Amino acid sequence: LLLLVIGLYYAFTNPTNSTQTMETNNATSTLPQVAPISHASVVLKFGNTTVYADPVGASSEYAAQPKPDIIVVTHEHGDHFSTSTLEALMGSSTTLVVPQSVADQLPAPLKTNVVVMKNSDKQTVGTLTVEAIPAYNLRADALKFHPKGRDNGYVVSDGTAHVYIAGDTEDTPEMRALQNIDIAFLPMNLPYTMTVDQAASATLAFTPKQVYPYHYRGTDGLSDVAKFKQLVNAGNPNIEVVLGNWYPAQ
């Protein structure tokens, strides 16, 4: 009873905002903590190492987060890459991991600690290992958005947990062939990335322990992530589908 009272007190005095606090719904304590920020921006905490993925928007949205040790940028589009946001967030010891197309657009102040990765590269960055996974469109009418060979997804690992940040992509053979993924972030918005059905099918192919639908705002509004959850769990009830608060203003 005492624990219940304390819990209720904490809930009322510390309201949860997924853009400001780390989530703790991970299946095991060995998994990194996750803080959805907005759309494709997310913060991960691997022990004492903090990773920002595709940070954009106001720096105030990250005020409650630890400072980034590593920032990964998947590609050059404005909902994933913002030089002003990077300049506001990066510290002197922050390592920036980017594809060549992003590196080509970095202003001089952001080029002091950059790791440029092409598809399929794998490097040690600080205490973590980062592997660049090809991210691209398959549909003929969408090839103009994300051509093969330009953009990266990333698998980030501390040797125990493996996190896949897909970026903008469809359900490519490289995605479907992934193994030992603990947490995955998959986009599902048309016309730019996958359908909900494609994303669910891919999830069932590489079977992460947890999957977050993210980047699901398209030209016709928000995709049906409840349907995604239903499709995944109908195919494999052991995969935990986490519906984070990626669009708090909507």
JSON list of C-alpha atoms in Angstrom, two decimals, residues 28-185:
[
{"chain": "A", "resi": 28, "resn": "THR", "atom": "CA", "xyz": [15.20, -6.38, -19.62]},
{"chain": "A", "resi": 29, "resn": "SER", "atom": "CA", "xyz": [17.46, -4.06, -17.68]},
{"chain": "A", "resi": 30, "resn": "THR", "atom": "CA", "xyz": [20.25, -4.67, -20.23]},
{"chain": "A", "resi": 31, "resn": "LEU", "atom": "CA", "xyz": [18.42, -2.72, -22.94]},
{"chain": "A", "resi": 32, "resn": "PRO", "atom": "CA", "xyz": [19.13, 0.97, -23.45]},
{"chain": "A", "resi": 33, "resn": "GLN", "atom": "CA", "xyz": [16.63, 3.54, -22.27]},
{"chain": "A", "resi": 34, "resn": "VAL", "atom": "CA", "xyz": [14.55, 5.22, -24.96]},
{"chain": "A", "resi": 35, "resn": "ALA", "atom": "CA", "xyz": [13.19, 8.77, -25.12]},
{"chain": "A", "resi": 36, "resn": "PRO", "atom": "CA", "xyz": [11.03, 9.55, -28.16]},
{"chain": "A", "resi": 37, "resn": "ILE", "atom": "CA", "xyz": [11.37, 13.22, -29.05]},
{"chain": "A", "resi": 38, "resn": "SER", "atom": "CA", "xyz": [9.36, 13.81, -32.23]},
{"chain": "A", "resi": 39, "resn": "HIS", "atom": "CA", "xyz": [8.78, 12.14, -35.61]},
{"chain": "A", "resi": 40, "resn": "ALA", "atom": "CA", "xyz": [12.22, 10.62, -36.35]},
{"chain": "A", "resi": 41, "resn": "SER", "atom": "CA", "xyz": [14.20, 12.10, -33.45]},
{"chain": "A", "resi": 42, "resn": "VAL", "atom": "CA", "xyz": [15.03, 9.81, -30.54]},
{"chain": "A", "resi": 43, "resn": "VAL", "atom": "CA", "xyz": [17.47, 9.68, -27.63]},
{"chain": "A", "resi": 44, "resn": "LEU", "atom": "CA", "xyz": [19.03, 6.41, -26.47]},
{"chain": "A", "resi": 45, "resn": "LYS", "atom": "CA", "xyz": [21.04, 5.83, -23.33]},
{"chain": "A", "resi": 46, "resn": "PHE", "atom": "CA", "xyz": [23.44, 2.87, -23.29]},
{"chain": "A", "resi": 47, "resn": "GLY", "atom": "CA", "xyz": [24.66, 2.98, -19.71]},
{"chain": "A", "resi": 48, "resn": "ASN", "atom": "CA", "xyz": [26.78, 6.13, -19.51]},
{"chain": "A", "resi": 49, "resn": "THR", "atom": "CA", "xyz": [26.75, 6.74, -23.27]},
{"chain": "A", "resi": 50, "resn": "THR", "atom": "CA", "xyz": [23.97, 8.83, -24.80]},
{"chain": "A", "resi": 51, "resn": "VAL", "atom": "CA", "xyz": [23.09, 8.67, -28.48]},
{"chain": "A", "resi": 52, "resn": "TYR", "atom": "CA", "xyz": [20.86, 11.12, -30.35]},
{"chain": "A", "resi": 53, "resn": "ALA", "atom": "CA", "xyz": [19.38, 9.94, -33.65]},
{"chain": "A", "resi": 54, "resn": "ASP", "atom": "CA", "xyz": [18.32, 12.51, -36.27]},
{"chain": "A", "resi": 55, "resn": "PRO", "atom": "CA", "xyz": [17.87, 15.43, -33.85]},
{"chain": "A", "resi": 56, "resn": "VAL", "atom": "CA", "xyz": [15.93, 18.32, -35.33]},
{"chain": "A", "resi": 57, "resn": "GLY", "atom": "CA", "xyz": [13.78, 21.09, -33.89]},
{"chain": "A", "resi": 58, "resn": "ALA", "atom": "CA", "xyz": [14.32, 23.33, -30.92]},
{"chain": "A", "resi": 59, "resn": "SER", "atom": "CA", "xyz": [17.16, 22.49, -28.55]},
{"chain": "A", "resi": 60, "resn": "SER", "atom": "CA", "xyz": [14.68, 22.97, -25.68]},
{"chain": "A", "resi": 61, "resn": "GLU", "atom": "CA", "xyz": [13.05, 19.66, -26.68]},
{"chain": "A", "resi": 62, "resn": "TYR", "atom": "CA", "xyz": [16.25, 17.94, -25.51]},
{"chain": "A", "resi": 63, "resn": "ALA", "atom": "CA", "xyz": [16.76, 19.97, -22.34]},
{"chain": "A", "resi": 64, "resn": "ALA", "atom": "CA", "xyz": [15.85, 17.08, -20.02]},
{"chain": "A", "resi": 65, "resn": "GLN", "atom": "CA", "xyz": [18.14, 14.63, -21.82]},
{"chain": "A", "resi": 66, "resn": "PRO", "atom": "CA", "xyz": [21.80, 13.91, -21.09]},
{"chain": "A", "resi": 67, "resn": "LYS", "atom": "CA", "xyz": [24.19, 15.65, -23.45]},
{"chain": "A", "resi": 68, "resn": "PRO", "atom": "CA", "xyz": [24.96, 13.52, -26.50]},
{"chain": "A", "resi": 69, "resn": "ASP", "atom": "CA", "xyz": [28.17, 11.53, -26.71]},
{"chain": "A", "resi": 70, "resn": "ILE", "atom": "CA", "xyz": [27.24, 10.41, -30.23]},
{"chain": "A", "resi": 71, "resn": "ILE", "atom": "CA", "xyz": [24.80, 11.81, -32.78]},
{"chain": "A", "resi": 72, "resn": "VAL", "atom": "CA", "xyz": [23.82, 9.72, -35.81]},
{"chain": "A", "resi": 73, "resn": "VAL", "atom": "CA", "xyz": [22.17, 11.31, -38.83]},
{"chain": "A", "resi": 74, "resn": "THR", "atom": "CA", "xyz": [20.55, 9.02, -41.36]},
{"chain": "A", "resi": 75, "resn": "HIS", "atom": "CA", "xyz": [20.19, 11.38, -44.32]},
{"chain": "A", "resi": 76, "resn": "GLU", "atom": "CA", "xyz": [19.91, 14.92, -45.57]},
{"chain": "A", "resi": 77, "resn": "HIS", "atom": "CA", "xyz": [16.16, 15.62, -45.43]},
{"chain": "A", "resi": 78, "resn": "GLY", "atom": "CA", "xyz": [15.06, 18.41, -43.14]},
{"chain": "A", "resi": 79, "resn": "ASP", "atom": "CA", "xyz": [13.03, 16.21, -40.80]},
{"chain": "A", "resi": 80, "resn": "HIS", "atom": "CA", "xyz": [16.25, 14.28, -40.04]},
{"chain": "A", "resi": 81, "resn": "PHE", "atom": "CA", "xyz": [19.08, 16.77, -40.48]},
{"chain": "A", "resi": 82, "resn": "SER", "atom": "CA", "xyz": [19.28, 20.31, -39.13]},
{"chain": "A", "resi": 83, "resn": "THR", "atom": "CA", "xyz": [22.60, 22.14, -38.86]},
{"chain": "A", "resi": 84, "resn": "SER", "atom": "CA", "xyz": [21.12, 24.66, -36.42]},
{"chain": "A", "resi": 85, "resn": "THR", "atom": "CA", "xyz": [19.91, 21.90, -34.10]},
{"chain": "A", "resi": 86, "resn": "LEU", "atom": "CA", "xyz": [23.26, 20.11, -34.31]},
{"chain": "A", "resi": 87, "resn": "GLU", "atom": "CA", "xyz": [25.13, 23.32, -33.52]},
{"chain": "A", "resi": 88, "resn": "ALA", "atom": "CA", "xyz": [22.93, 23.84, -30.46]},
{"chain": "A", "resi": 89, "resn": "LEU", "atom": "CA", "xyz": [23.28, 20.29, -29.16]},
{"chain": "A", "resi": 90, "resn": "MET", "atom": "CA", "xyz": [26.82, 19.19, -29.95]},
{"chain": "A", "resi": 91, "resn": "GLY", "atom": "CA", "xyz": [29.49, 19.49, -27.32]},
{"chain": "A", "resi": 92, "resn": "SER", "atom": "CA", "xyz": [33.25, 19.52, -27.81]},
{"chain": "A", "resi": 93, "resn": "SER", "atom": "CA", "xyz": [33.43, 15.74, -27.29]},
{"chain": "A", "resi": 94, "resn": "THR", "atom": "CA", "xyz": [30.34, 14.76, -29.29]},
{"chain": "A", "resi": 95, "resn": "THR", "atom": "CA", "xyz": [31.01, 12.50, -32.28]},
{"chain": "A", "resi": 96, "resn": "LEU", "atom": "CA", "xyz": [28.80, 13.05, -35.31]},
{"chain": "A", "resi": 97, "resn": "VAL", "atom": "CA", "xyz": [28.13, 10.00, -37.52]},
{"chain": "A", "resi": 98, "resn": "VAL", "atom": "CA", "xyz": [26.78, 10.79, -40.99]},
{"chain": "A", "resi": 99, "resn": "PRO", "atom": "CA", "xyz": [26.60, 9.58, -44.59]},
{"chain": "A", "resi": 100, "resn": "GLN", "atom": "CA", "xyz": [28.67, 11.42, -47.19]},
{"chain": "A", "resi": 101, "resn": "SER", "atom": "CA", "xyz": [25.68, 13.40, -48.48]},
{"chain": "A", "resi": 102, "resn": "VAL", "atom": "CA", "xyz": [25.25, 14.93, -45.02]},
{"chain": "A", "resi": 103, "resn": "ALA", "atom": "CA", "xyz": [28.98, 15.45, -44.49]},
{"chain": "A", "resi": 104, "resn": "ASP", "atom": "CA", "xyz": [29.04, 17.49, -47.69]},
{"chain": "A", "resi": 105, "resn": "GLN", "atom": "CA", "xyz": [26.55, 19.94, -46.19]},
{"chain": "A", "resi": 106, "resn": "LEU", "atom": "CA", "xyz": [28.11, 20.42, -42.76]},
{"chain": "A", "resi": 107, "resn": "PRO", "atom": "CA", "xyz": [29.38, 23.88, -41.88]},
{"chain": "A", "resi": 108, "resn": "ALA", "atom": "CA", "xyz": [32.98, 24.08, -40.69]},
{"chain": "A", "resi": 109, "resn": "PRO", "atom": "CA", "xyz": [32.18, 24.15, -36.93]},
{"chain": "A", "resi": 110, "resn": "LEU", "atom": "CA", "xyz": [30.47, 20.76, -37.21]},
{"chain": "A", "resi": 111, "resn": "LYS", "atom": "CA", "xyz": [33.31, 19.06, -39.05]},
{"chain": "A", "resi": 112, "resn": "THR", "atom": "CA", "xyz": [35.73, 18.78, -36.13]},
{"chain": "A", "resi": 113, "resn": "ASN", "atom": "CA", "xyz": [34.63, 15.33, -34.92]},
{"chain": "A", "resi": 114, "resn": "VAL", "atom": "CA", "xyz": [32.83, 13.57, -37.77]},
{"chain": "A", "resi": 115, "resn": "VAL", "atom": "CA", "xyz": [32.73, 9.91, -38.78]},
{"chain": "A", "resi": 116, "resn": "VAL", "atom": "CA", "xyz": [31.52, 9.44, -42.36]},
{"chain": "A", "resi": 117, "resn": "MET", "atom": "CA", "xyz": [29.98, 6.05, -43.06]},
{"chain": "A", "resi": 118, "resn": "LYS", "atom": "CA", "xyz": [28.79, 4.51, -46.29]},
{"chain": "A", "resi": 119, "resn": "ASN", "atom": "CA", "xyz": [26.35, 1.62, -46.56]},
{"chain": "A", "resi": 120, "resn": "SER", "atom": "CA", "xyz": [27.60, -1.53, -44.78]},
{"chain": "A", "resi": 121, "resn": "ASP", "atom": "CA", "xyz": [30.48, 0.23, -42.99]},
{"chain": "A", "resi": 122, "resn": "LYS", "atom": "CA", "xyz": [31.04, -0.80, -39.37]},
{"chain": "A", "resi": 123, "resn": "GLN", "atom": "CA", "xyz": [33.08, 1.25, -36.93]},
{"chain": "A", "resi": 124, "resn": "THR", "atom": "CA", "xyz": [33.77, 1.64, -33.24]},
{"chain": "A", "resi": 125, "resn": "VAL", "atom": "CA", "xyz": [32.60, 5.05, -32.07]},
{"chain": "A", "resi": 126, "resn": "GLY", "atom": "CA", "xyz": [33.51, 5.76, -28.48]},
{"chain": "A", "resi": 127, "resn": "THR", "atom": "CA", "xyz": [32.21, 2.87, -26.37]},
{"chain": "A", "resi": 128, "resn": "LEU", "atom": "CA", "xyz": [29.76, 1.67, -29.05]},
{"chain": "A", "resi": 129, "resn": "THR", "atom": "CA", "xyz": [29.81, -0.10, -32.38]},
{"chain": "A", "resi": 130, "resn": "VAL", "atom": "CA", "xyz": [27.90, 1.51, -35.25]},
{"chain": "A", "resi": 131, "resn": "GLU", "atom": "CA", "xyz": [26.99, -0.29, -38.47]},
{"chain": "A", "resi": 132, "resn": "ALA", "atom": "CA", "xyz": [25.48, 1.54, -41.44]},
{"chain": "A", "resi": 133, "resn": "ILE", "atom": "CA", "xyz": [22.51, -0.33, -42.91]},
{"chain": "A", "resi": 134, "resn": "PRO", "atom": "CA", "xyz": [21.38, 0.63, -46.44]},
{"chain": "A", "resi": 135, "resn": "ALA", "atom": "CA", "xyz": [18.19, 2.71, -46.37]},
{"chain": "A", "resi": 136, "resn": "TYR", "atom": "CA", "xyz": [16.31, 3.22, -49.62]},
{"chain": "A", "resi": 137, "resn": "ASN", "atom": "CA", "xyz": [13.02, 2.99, -51.46]},
{"chain": "A", "resi": 138, "resn": "LEU", "atom": "CA", "xyz": [11.92, 0.00, -53.51]},
{"chain": "A", "resi": 139, "resn": "ARG", "atom": "CA", "xyz": [8.74, 1.28, -55.20]},
{"chain": "A", "resi": 140, "resn": "ALA", "atom": "CA", "xyz": [9.39, 2.79, -58.62]},
{"chain": "A", "resi": 141, "resn": "ASP", "atom": "CA", "xyz": [7.34, 5.88, -57.82]},
{"chain": "A", "resi": 142, "resn": "ALA", "atom": "CA", "xyz": [9.34, 6.51, -54.62]},
{"chain": "A", "resi": 143, "resn": "LEU", "atom": "CA", "xyz": [12.91, 6.05, -55.81]},
{"chain": "A", "resi": 144, "resn": "LYS", "atom": "CA", "xyz": [13.32, 9.81, -56.05]},
{"chain": "A", "resi": 145, "resn": "PHE", "atom": "CA", "xyz": [12.90, 10.15, -52.28]},
{"chain": "A", "resi": 146, "resn": "HIS", "atom": "CA", "xyz": [15.63, 7.82, -51.04]},
{"chain": "A", "resi": 147, "resn": "PRO", "atom": "CA", "xyz": [17.83, 6.33, -53.78]},
{"chain": "A", "resi": 148, "resn": "LYS", "atom": "CA", "xyz": [19.86, 3.24, -53.00]},
{"chain": "A", "resi": 149, "resn": "GLY", "atom": "CA", "xyz": [23.39, 3.92, -51.78]},
{"chain": "A", "resi": 150, "resn": "ARG", "atom": "CA", "xyz": [22.93, 7.43, -50.40]},
{"chain": "A", "resi": 151, "resn": "ASP", "atom": "CA", "xyz": [21.27, 7.08, -46.98]},
{"chain": "A", "resi": 152, "resn": "ASN", "atom": "CA", "xyz": [22.02, 5.05, -43.87]},
{"chain": "A", "resi": 153, "resn": "GLY", "atom": "CA", "xyz": [20.07, 3.30, -41.21]},
{"chain": "A", "resi": 154, "resn": "TYR", "atom": "CA", "xyz": [22.18, 2.30, -38.21]},
{"chain": "A", "resi": 155, "resn": "VAL", "atom": "CA", "xyz": [22.60, -0.61, -35.85]},
{"chain": "A", "resi": 156, "resn": "VAL", "atom": "CA", "xyz": [24.10, 0.76, -32.65]},
{"chain": "A", "resi": 157, "resn": "SER", "atom": "CA", "xyz": [25.41, -1.70, -30.09]},
{"chain": "A", "resi": 158, "resn": "ASP", "atom": "CA", "xyz": [27.23, -1.74, -26.77]},
{"chain": "A", "resi": 159, "resn": "GLY", "atom": "CA", "xyz": [28.09, -5.41, -27.26]},
{"chain": "A", "resi": 160, "resn": "THR", "atom": "CA", "xyz": [25.05, -6.54, -25.29]},
{"chain": "A", "resi": 161, "resn": "ALA", "atom": "CA", "xyz": [22.12, -4.68, -26.84]},
{"chain": "A", "resi": 162, "resn": "HIS", "atom": "CA", "xyz": [21.61, -3.98, -30.54]},
{"chain": "A", "resi": 163, "resn": "VAL", "atom": "CA", "xyz": [19.38, -1.11, -31.65]},
{"chain": "A", "resi": 164, "resn": "TYR", "atom": "CA", "xyz": [18.28, -0.61, -35.25]},
{"chain": "A", "resi": 165, "resn": "ILE", "atom": "CA", "xyz": [17.40, 2.93, -36.32]},
{"chain": "A", "resi": 166, "resn": "ALA", "atom": "CA", "xyz": [15.95, 2.49, -39.79]},
{"chain": "A", "resi": 167, "resn": "GLY", "atom": "CA", "xyz": [15.79, 6.08, -41.01]},
{"chain": "A", "resi": 168, "resn": "ASP", "atom": "CA", "xyz": [13.74, 6.48, -44.20]},
{"chain": "A", "resi": 169, "resn": "THR", "atom": "CA", "xyz": [13.48, 3.18, -46.01]},
{"chain": "A", "resi": 170, "resn": "GLU", "atom": "CA", "xyz": [11.20, 0.44, -47.24]},
{"chain": "A", "resi": 171, "resn": "ASP", "atom": "CA", "xyz": [11.42, -3.20, -46.20]},
{"chain": "A", "resi": 172, "resn": "THR", "atom": "CA", "xyz": [14.68, -3.89, -47.98]},
{"chain": "A", "resi": 173, "resn": "PRO", "atom": "CA", "xyz": [16.45, -7.26, -48.09]},
{"chain": "A", "resi": 174, "resn": "GLU", "atom": "CA", "xyz": [19.12, -5.79, -45.80]},
{"chain": "A", "resi": 175, "resn": "MET", "atom": "CA", "xyz": [16.49, -4.94, -43.19]},
{"chain": "A", "resi": 176, "resn": "ARG", "atom": "CA", "xyz": [14.83, -8.34, -43.43]},
{"chain": "A", "resi": 177, "resn": "ALA", "atom": "CA", "xyz": [18.18, -10.07, -42.98]},
{"chain": "A", "resi": 178, "resn": "LEU", "atom": "CA", "xyz": [19.02, -8.34, -39.70]},
{"chain": "A", "resi": 179, "resn": "GLN", "atom": "CA", "xyz": [19.67, -10.60, -36.72]},
{"chain": "A", "resi": 180, "resn": "ASN", "atom": "CA", "xyz": [19.79, -10.24, -32.94]},
{"chain": "A", "resi": 181, "resn": "ILE", "atom": "CA", "xyz": [18.06, -6.84, -32.88]},
{"chain": "A", "resi": 182, "resn": "ASP", "atom": "CA", "xyz": [16.77, -5.90, -29.44]},
{"chain": "A", "resi": 183, "resn": "ILE", "atom": "CA", "xyz": [15.05, -2.60, -30.30]},
{"chain": "A", "resi": 184, "resn": "ALA", "atom": "CA", "xyz": [14.00, -1.38, -33.74]},
{"chain": "A", "resi": 185, "resn": "PHE", "atom": "CA", "xyz": [12.60, 1.95, -34.93]}
]
